[in-house]
Coordinates of C-alpha atoms in Angstrom, one line a residue:
X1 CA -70.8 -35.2 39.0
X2 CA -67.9 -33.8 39.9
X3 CA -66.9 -29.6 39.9
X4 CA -64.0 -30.9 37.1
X5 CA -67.2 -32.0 35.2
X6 CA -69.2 -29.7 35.5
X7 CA -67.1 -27.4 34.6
X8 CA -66.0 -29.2 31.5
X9 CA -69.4 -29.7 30.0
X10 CA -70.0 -26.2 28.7
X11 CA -66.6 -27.1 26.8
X12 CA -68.0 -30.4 25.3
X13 CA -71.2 -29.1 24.3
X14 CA -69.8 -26.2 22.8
X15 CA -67.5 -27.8 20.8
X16 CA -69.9 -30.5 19.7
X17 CA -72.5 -27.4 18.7
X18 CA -69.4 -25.4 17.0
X19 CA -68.8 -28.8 14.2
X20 CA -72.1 -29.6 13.1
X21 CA -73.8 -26.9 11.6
X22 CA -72.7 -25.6 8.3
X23 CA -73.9 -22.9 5.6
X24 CA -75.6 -19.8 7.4
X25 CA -74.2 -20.9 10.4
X26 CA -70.7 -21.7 9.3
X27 CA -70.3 -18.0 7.7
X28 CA -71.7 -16.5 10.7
X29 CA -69.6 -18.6 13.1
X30 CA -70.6 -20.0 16.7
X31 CA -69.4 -18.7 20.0
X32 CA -67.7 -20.7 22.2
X33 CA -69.1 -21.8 25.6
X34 CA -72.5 -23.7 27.0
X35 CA -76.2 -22.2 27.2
X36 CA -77.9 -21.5 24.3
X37 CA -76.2 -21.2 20.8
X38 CA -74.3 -17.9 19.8
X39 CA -73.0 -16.0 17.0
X40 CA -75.8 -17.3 13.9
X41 CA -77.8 -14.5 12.3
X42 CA -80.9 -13.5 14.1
X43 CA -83.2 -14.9 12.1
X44 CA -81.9 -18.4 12.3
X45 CA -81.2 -18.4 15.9
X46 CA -85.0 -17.6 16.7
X47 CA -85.9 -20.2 14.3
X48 CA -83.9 -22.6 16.0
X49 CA -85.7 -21.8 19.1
X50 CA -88.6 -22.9 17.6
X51 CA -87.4 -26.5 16.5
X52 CA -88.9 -29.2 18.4
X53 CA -87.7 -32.7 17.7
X54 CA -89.8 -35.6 18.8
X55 CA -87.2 -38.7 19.8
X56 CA -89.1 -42.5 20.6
X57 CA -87.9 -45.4 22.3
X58 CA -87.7 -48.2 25.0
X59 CA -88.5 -47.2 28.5
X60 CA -85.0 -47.5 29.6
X61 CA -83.8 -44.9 27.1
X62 CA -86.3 -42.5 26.3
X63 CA -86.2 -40.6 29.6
X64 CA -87.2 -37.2 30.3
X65 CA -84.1 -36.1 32.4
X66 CA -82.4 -36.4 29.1
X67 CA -84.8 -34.6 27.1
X68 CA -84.5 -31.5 29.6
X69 CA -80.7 -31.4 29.7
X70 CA -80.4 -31.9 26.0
X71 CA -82.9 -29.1 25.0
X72 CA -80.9 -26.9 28.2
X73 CA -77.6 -27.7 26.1
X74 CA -78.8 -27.2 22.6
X75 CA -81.4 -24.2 22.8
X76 CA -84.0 -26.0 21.0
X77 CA -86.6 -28.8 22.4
X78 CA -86.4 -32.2 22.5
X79 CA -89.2 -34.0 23.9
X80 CA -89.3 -37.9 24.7
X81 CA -92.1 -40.3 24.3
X82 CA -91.4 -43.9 24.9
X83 CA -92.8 -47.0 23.7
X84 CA -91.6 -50.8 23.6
X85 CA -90.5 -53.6 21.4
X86 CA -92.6 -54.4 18.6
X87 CA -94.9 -51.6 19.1
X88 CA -92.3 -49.4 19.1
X89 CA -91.1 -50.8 16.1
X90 CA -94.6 -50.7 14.4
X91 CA -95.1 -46.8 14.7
X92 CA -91.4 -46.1 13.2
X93 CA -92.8 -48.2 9.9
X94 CA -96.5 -47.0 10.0
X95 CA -96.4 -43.4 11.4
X96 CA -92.9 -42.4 10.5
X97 CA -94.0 -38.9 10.6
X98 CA -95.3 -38.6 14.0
X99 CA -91.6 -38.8 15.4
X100 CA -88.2 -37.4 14.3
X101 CA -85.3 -39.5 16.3
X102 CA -85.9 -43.2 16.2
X103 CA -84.2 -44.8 19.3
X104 CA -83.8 -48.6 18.4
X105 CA -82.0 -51.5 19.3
X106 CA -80.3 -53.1 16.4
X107 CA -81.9 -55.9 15.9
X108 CA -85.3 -53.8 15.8
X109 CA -83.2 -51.4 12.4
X110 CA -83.3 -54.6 10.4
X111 CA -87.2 -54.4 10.5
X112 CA -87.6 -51.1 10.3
X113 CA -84.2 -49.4 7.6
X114 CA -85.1 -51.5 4.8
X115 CA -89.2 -50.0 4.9
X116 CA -87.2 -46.5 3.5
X117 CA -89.0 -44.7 6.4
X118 CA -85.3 -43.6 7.9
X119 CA -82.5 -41.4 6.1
X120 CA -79.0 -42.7 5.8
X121 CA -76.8 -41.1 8.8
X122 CA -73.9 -38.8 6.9
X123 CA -70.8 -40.1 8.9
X124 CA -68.7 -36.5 8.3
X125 CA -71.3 -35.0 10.3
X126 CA -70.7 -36.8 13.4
X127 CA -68.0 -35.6 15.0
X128 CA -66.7 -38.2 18.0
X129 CA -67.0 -41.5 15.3
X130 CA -63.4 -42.0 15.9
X131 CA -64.1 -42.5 19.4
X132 CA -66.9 -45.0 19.2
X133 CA -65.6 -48.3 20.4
X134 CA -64.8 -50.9 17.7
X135 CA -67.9 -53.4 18.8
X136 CA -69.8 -50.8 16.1
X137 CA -67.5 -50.1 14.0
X138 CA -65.5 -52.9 13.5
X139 CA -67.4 -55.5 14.7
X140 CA -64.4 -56.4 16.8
X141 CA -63.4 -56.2 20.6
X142 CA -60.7 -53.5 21.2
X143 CA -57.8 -55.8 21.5
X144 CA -58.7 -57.4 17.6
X145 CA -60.9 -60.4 18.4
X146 CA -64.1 -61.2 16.9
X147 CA -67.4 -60.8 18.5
X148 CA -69.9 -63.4 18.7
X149 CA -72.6 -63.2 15.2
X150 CA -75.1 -65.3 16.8
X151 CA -77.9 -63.0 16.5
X152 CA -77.4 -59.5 15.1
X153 CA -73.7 -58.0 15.9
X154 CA -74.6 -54.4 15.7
X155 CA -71.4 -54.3 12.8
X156 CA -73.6 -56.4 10.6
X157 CA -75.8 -53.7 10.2
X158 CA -74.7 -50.4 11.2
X159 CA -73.3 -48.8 7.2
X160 CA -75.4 -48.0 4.8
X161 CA -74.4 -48.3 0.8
X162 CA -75.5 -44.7 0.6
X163 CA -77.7 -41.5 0.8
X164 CA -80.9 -43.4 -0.1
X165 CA -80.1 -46.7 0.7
X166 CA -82.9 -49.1 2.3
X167 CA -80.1 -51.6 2.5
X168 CA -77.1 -52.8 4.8
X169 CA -73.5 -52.5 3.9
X170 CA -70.6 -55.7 4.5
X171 CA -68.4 -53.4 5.4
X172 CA -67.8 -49.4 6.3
X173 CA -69.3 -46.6 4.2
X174 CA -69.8 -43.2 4.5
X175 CA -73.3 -43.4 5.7
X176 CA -74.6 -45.3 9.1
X177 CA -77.5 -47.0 9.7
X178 CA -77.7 -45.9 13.1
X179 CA -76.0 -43.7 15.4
X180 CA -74.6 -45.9 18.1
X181 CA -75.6 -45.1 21.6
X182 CA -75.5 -47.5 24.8
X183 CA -75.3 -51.2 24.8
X184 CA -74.8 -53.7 27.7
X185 CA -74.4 -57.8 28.2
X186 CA -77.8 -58.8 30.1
X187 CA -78.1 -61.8 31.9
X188 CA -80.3 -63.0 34.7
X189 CA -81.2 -61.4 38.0
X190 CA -82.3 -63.2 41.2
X191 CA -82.8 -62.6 45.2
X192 CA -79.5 -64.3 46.5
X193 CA -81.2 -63.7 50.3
X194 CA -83.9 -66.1 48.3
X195 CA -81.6 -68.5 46.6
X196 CA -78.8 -68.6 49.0
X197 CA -76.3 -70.8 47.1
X198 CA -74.4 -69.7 43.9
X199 CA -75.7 -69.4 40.3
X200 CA -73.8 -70.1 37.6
X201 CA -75.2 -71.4 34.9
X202 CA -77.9 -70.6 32.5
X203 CA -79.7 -74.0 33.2
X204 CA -80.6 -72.6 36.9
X205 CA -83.8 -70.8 34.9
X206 CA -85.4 -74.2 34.5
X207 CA -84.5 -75.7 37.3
X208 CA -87.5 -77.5 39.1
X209 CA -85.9 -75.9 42.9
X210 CA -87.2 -72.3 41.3
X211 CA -90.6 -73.7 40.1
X212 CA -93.4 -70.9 40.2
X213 CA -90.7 -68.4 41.6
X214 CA -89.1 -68.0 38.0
X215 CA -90.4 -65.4 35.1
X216 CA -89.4 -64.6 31.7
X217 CA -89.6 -61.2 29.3
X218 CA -92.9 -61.4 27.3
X219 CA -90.7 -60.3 23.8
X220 CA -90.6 -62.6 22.2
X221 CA -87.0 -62.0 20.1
X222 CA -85.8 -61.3 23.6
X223 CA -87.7 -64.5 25.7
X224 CA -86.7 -67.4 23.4
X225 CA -83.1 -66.5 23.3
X226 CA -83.1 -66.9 27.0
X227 CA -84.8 -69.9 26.5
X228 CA -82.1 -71.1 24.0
X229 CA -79.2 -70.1 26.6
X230 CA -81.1 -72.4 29.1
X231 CA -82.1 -75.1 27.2
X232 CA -78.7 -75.0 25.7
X233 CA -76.5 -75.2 29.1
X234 CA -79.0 -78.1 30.6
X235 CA -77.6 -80.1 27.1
X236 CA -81.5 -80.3 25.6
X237 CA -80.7 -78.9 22.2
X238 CA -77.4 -77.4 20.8
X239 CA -78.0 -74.6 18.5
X240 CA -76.8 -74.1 14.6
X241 CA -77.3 -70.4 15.7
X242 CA -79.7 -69.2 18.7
X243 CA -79.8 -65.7 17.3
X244 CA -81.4 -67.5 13.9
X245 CA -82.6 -70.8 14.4
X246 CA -84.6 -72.9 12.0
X247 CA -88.2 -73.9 12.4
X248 CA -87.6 -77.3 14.0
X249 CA -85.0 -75.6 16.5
X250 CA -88.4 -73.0 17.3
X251 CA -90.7 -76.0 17.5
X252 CA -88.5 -77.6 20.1
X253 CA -87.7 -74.7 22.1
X254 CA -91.5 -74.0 22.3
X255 CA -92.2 -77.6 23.2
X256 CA -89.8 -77.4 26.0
X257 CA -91.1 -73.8 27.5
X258 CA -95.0 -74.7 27.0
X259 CA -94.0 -78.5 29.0
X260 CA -92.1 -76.2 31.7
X261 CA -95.7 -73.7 32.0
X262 CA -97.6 -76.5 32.3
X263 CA -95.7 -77.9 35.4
X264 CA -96.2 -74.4 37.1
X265 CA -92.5 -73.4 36.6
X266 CA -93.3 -69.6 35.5
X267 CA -94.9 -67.4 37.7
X268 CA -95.1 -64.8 35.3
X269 CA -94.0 -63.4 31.5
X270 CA -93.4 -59.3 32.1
X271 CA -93.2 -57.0 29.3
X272 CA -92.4 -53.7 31.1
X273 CA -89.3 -52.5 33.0
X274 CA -91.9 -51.5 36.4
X275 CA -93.2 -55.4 36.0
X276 CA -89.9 -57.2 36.7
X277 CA -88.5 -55.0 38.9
X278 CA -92.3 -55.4 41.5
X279 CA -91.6 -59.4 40.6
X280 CA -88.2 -59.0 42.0
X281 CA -88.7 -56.5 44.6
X282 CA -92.2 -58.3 46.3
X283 CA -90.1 -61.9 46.0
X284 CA -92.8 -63.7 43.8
X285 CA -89.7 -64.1 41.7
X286 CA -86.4 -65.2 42.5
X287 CA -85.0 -65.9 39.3
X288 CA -86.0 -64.5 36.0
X289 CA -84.8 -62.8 32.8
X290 CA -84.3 -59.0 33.7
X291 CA -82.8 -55.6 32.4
X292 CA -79.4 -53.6 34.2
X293 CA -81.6 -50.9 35.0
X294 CA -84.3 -53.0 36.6
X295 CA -81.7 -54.7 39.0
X296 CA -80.1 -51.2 40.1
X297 CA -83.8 -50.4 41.0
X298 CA -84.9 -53.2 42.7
X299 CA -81.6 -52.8 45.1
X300 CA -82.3 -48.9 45.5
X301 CA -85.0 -50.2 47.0
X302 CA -82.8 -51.8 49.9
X303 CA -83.3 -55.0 48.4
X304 CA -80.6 -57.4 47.7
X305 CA -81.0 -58.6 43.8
X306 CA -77.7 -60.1 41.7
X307 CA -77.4 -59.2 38.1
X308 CA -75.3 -62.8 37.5
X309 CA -72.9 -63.6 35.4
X310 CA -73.1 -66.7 34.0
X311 CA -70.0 -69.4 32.6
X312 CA -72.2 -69.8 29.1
X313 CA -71.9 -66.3 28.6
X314 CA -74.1 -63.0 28.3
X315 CA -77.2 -62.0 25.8
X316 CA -76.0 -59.0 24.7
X317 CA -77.7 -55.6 23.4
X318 CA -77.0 -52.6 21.3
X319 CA -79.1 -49.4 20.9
X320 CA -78.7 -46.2 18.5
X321 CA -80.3 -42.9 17.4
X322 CA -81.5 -42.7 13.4
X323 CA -83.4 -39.8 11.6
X324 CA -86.8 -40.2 10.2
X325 CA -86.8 -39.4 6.1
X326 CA -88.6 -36.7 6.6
X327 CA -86.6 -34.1 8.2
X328 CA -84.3 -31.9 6.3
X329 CA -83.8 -28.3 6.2
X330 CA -83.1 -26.6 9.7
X331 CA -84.9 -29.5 11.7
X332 CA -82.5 -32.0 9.9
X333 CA -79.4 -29.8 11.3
X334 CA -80.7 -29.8 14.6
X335 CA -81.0 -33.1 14.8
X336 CA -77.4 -33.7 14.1
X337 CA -76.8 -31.3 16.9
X338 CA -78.6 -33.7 19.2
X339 CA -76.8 -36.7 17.6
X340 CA -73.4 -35.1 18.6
X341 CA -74.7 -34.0 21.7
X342 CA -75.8 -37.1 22.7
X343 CA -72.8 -38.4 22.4
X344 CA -70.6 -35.8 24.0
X345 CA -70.8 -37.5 27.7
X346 CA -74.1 -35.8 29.6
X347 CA -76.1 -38.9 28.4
X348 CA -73.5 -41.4 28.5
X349 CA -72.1 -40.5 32.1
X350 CA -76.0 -40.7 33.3
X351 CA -77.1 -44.1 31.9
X352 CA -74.1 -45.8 33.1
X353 CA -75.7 -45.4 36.8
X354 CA -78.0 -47.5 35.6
X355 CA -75.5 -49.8 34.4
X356 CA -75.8 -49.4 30.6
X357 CA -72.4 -48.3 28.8
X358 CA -71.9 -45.5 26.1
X359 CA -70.5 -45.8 23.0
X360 CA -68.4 -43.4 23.2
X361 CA -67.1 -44.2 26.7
X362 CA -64.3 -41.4 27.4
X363 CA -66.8 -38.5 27.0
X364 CA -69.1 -40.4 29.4
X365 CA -66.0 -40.3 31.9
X366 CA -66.1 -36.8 32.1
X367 CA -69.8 -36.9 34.1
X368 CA -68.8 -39.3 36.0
X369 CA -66.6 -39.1 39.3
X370 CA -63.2 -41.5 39.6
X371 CA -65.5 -43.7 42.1
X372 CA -68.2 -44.2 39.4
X373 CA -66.1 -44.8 37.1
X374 CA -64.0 -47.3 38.7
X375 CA -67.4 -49.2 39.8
X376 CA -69.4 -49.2 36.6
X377 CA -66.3 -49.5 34.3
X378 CA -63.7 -50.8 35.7
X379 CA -65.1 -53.5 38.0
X380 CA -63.8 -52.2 41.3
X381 CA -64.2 -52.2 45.0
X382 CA -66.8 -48.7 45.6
X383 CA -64.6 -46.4 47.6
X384 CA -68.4 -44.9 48.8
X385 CA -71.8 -45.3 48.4
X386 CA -72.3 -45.8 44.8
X387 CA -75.8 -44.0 43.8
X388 CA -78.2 -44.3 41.1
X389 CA -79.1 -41.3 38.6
X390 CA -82.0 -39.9 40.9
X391 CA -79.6 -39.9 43.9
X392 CA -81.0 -43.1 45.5
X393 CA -78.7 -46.2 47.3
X394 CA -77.6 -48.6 44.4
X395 CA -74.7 -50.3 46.3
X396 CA -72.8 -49.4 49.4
X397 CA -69.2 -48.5 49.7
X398 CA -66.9 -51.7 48.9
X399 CA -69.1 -53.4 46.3
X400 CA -68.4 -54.8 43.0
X401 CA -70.4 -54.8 40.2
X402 CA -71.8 -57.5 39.0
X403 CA -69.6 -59.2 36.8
X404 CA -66.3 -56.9 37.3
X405 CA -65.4 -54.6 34.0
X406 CA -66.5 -53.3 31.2
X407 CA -64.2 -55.7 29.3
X408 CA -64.6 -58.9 31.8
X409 CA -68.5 -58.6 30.8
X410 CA -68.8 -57.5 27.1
X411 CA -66.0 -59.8 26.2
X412 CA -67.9 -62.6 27.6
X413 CA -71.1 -62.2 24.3
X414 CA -72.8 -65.6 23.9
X415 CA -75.2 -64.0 21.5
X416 CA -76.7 -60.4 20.6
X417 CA -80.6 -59.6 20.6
X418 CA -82.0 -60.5 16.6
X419 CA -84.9 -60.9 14.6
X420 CA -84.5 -64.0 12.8
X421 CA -85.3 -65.0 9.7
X422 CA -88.1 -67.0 10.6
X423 CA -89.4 -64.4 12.8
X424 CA -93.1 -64.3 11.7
X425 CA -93.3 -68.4 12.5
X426 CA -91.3 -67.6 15.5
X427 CA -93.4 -64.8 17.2
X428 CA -96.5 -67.0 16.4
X429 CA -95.1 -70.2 18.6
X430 CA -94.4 -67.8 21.2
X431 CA -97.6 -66.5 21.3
X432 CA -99.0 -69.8 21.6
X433 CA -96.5 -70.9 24.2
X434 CA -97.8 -67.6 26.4
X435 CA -101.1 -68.6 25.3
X436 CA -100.6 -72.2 26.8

């Protein structure tokens, strides 16, 4: 970060903390600058110091470093737990009152809104909406065209019909689903010191060259979409829709995978972020399905792994914040203070060195030097060493990311992340496949 930057944050959190809260607060006014909020009767302001909210999710969000700067920023605690996919998933529906933020990708709010275990976001009370890219709001890129609905486009399912609403809206509404966070275009990563020819295609996964060197993610909403991008460039099947196929599409893409795992071709399924990256980083795998953040970790590491872009196009991704029915009263406001903090650029600017972008990218700019930016965003040359968030070699000066820009990559979406409508049938195939 740079001394512009820091500089500018007490600004940004200020002004985030001085829009949300409204009542007591609101009569009593807030004092401008960072640390701890200022200018709320006493009695409030010590409650507030009490507040602890409790925010779940995936590995590659719910990280401590965030928790610590956000409860520095806001004057309350926020503590982090995190879980992954489905069992993530499972405690937002069956213990909704052990948490208070539920992080979750979109496909995962399908499963999860319509139980009525979450509260309707009020859009008036975030503050920066304006400035969330159109992806979310508009289900559009930001010159107009349409993005891919294969699977769940995070528009389908990001408005709400209204305060208690278990449902989706078709179209915008004062209320949200989620608040939209990060999201990325994932694709696979492989050893090029391993490979040592180019990749392009999706097809490479199942290519017999790579047998018992190639691995795929153990989720299985995740796993059989990379299947269906594989299967689909080697001309075995053509989808109606990979993000929703039908049974028969399921049964064939199972058949294909279990006939691959019986010749030896996988040399492992991972379900954790620390599982691909040791596959990567010990070379048992040179090819495999894998996460931004794993890539930037494995090559932190002093190891040379690709995060490739392929000609079919990328699996893409989308994650947000949502608030658990229960809370209401001061723990409810707070909570909208972390929502609009979260979004103010702290966050933002320190996922992207893991590769992920922000929703709100221009706040995220202000963390973020002219070099980052220019390498994460924009696709260009490093002018230096280009540094993960802990500090550690990512890349060295003059390298590209993988893929170019922001635009280059997300304006290549095949397909998003989905539960389909046959999941149930799905996830049991799958199992079997593993099984196999």
């Amino acid at each position: 970060m740079s001394e512009h930057d820091t500089r500018d944050g007490g600004a940004v959190s200020g002004a985030t903390r001085r829009g949300v809260l409204k009542g007591a607060a609101a009569a009593a006014g807030v004092a401008a600058g960072s640390g701890a909020i200022k200018g709320f009767p006493t009695v409030w302001a010590q409650n507030l110091k009490d507040v602890k909210l409790l925010h779940l999710g995936s590995s590659y969000s719910a990280i401590v470093d965030i928790a610590r700067q956000a409860s520095k920023d806001l004057g309350f605690t926020v503590e982090m737990q995190d879980s992954g996919g489905d069992a993530l998933v499972n405690r937002v529906v069956t213990q909704p009152d052990s948490l208070d933020i539920a992080d979750l990708e979109y496909w995962a709010v399908q499963r999860a809104f319509p139980r009525g275990v979450m509260q309707p976001v009020e859009l008036k009370r975030i503050k920066l909406w304006d400035q969330v890219v159109p992806i979310f709001t508009r289900g559009e890129y930001p010159d107009g065209r349409k993005v891919s609905t294969q699977g769940t486009l995070p528009y389908e399912v990001q408005y709400a019909p209204g305060a208690d609403a278990k449902a989706f809206a078709k179209s915008p509404t004062d209320y949200l689903s989620l608040v939209p966070t990060i999201y990325n275009a994932d694709t696979l990563g492989l050893r090029p010191d391993q490979i040592k020819r180019p990749i392009e295609h999706w097809s490479e996964l199942f290519n017999p060259e790579f047998k018992g060197k190639v691995a795929l993610v153990d989720i299985p909403s995740i796993g059989i979409m990379d299947a269906a991008m594989a299967l689909e460039s080697r001309g075995d099947m053509k989808y109606g829709d990979k993000g929703n196929m039908t049974k028969a599409e399921i049964d064939k893409t199972v058949a294909a995978l279990t006939d691959l795992k019986r010749q030896g071709h996988f040399r492992a399924f991972w379900s954790t972020f620390d599982q691909s990256v040791n596959l990567m980083a010990s070379g048992e795998v040179v090819l495999q399905s894998m996460w931004s953040p794993a890539v930037t970790a494995v090559k932190s590491r002093n190891i040379p792994c690709t995060y490739q872009p392929l000609k079919e196009g990328y699996r893409a991704w989308a994650a947000g914040l949502g608030l658990m029915k229960h809370l209401s009263g001061l723990k409810l406001d707070a909570a909208y203070e972390y929502l609009n903090w979260y979004l103010s650029g702290w966050q933002g600017g320190f996922i992207a060195k893991q590769g992920y972008y922000s929703a709100v990218p221009e706040t995220a700019r202000k963390f973020m030097s002219d070099d980052e930016w220019n390498y994460w965003y924009e696709g260009k040359p490093a002018a230096s060493d280009i540094k993960d968030p802990y500090g550690a070699l990512m890349d060295k000066a003059g390298a590209t990311r993988d893929g170019g820009s922001v635009s280059q990559r997300t304006g290549n979406i095949a397909c998003w992340n989905t539960v389909m409508d046959e999941n149930t049938y799905m996830v049991r195939k799958w199992n079997e496949f593993v099984a196999a």
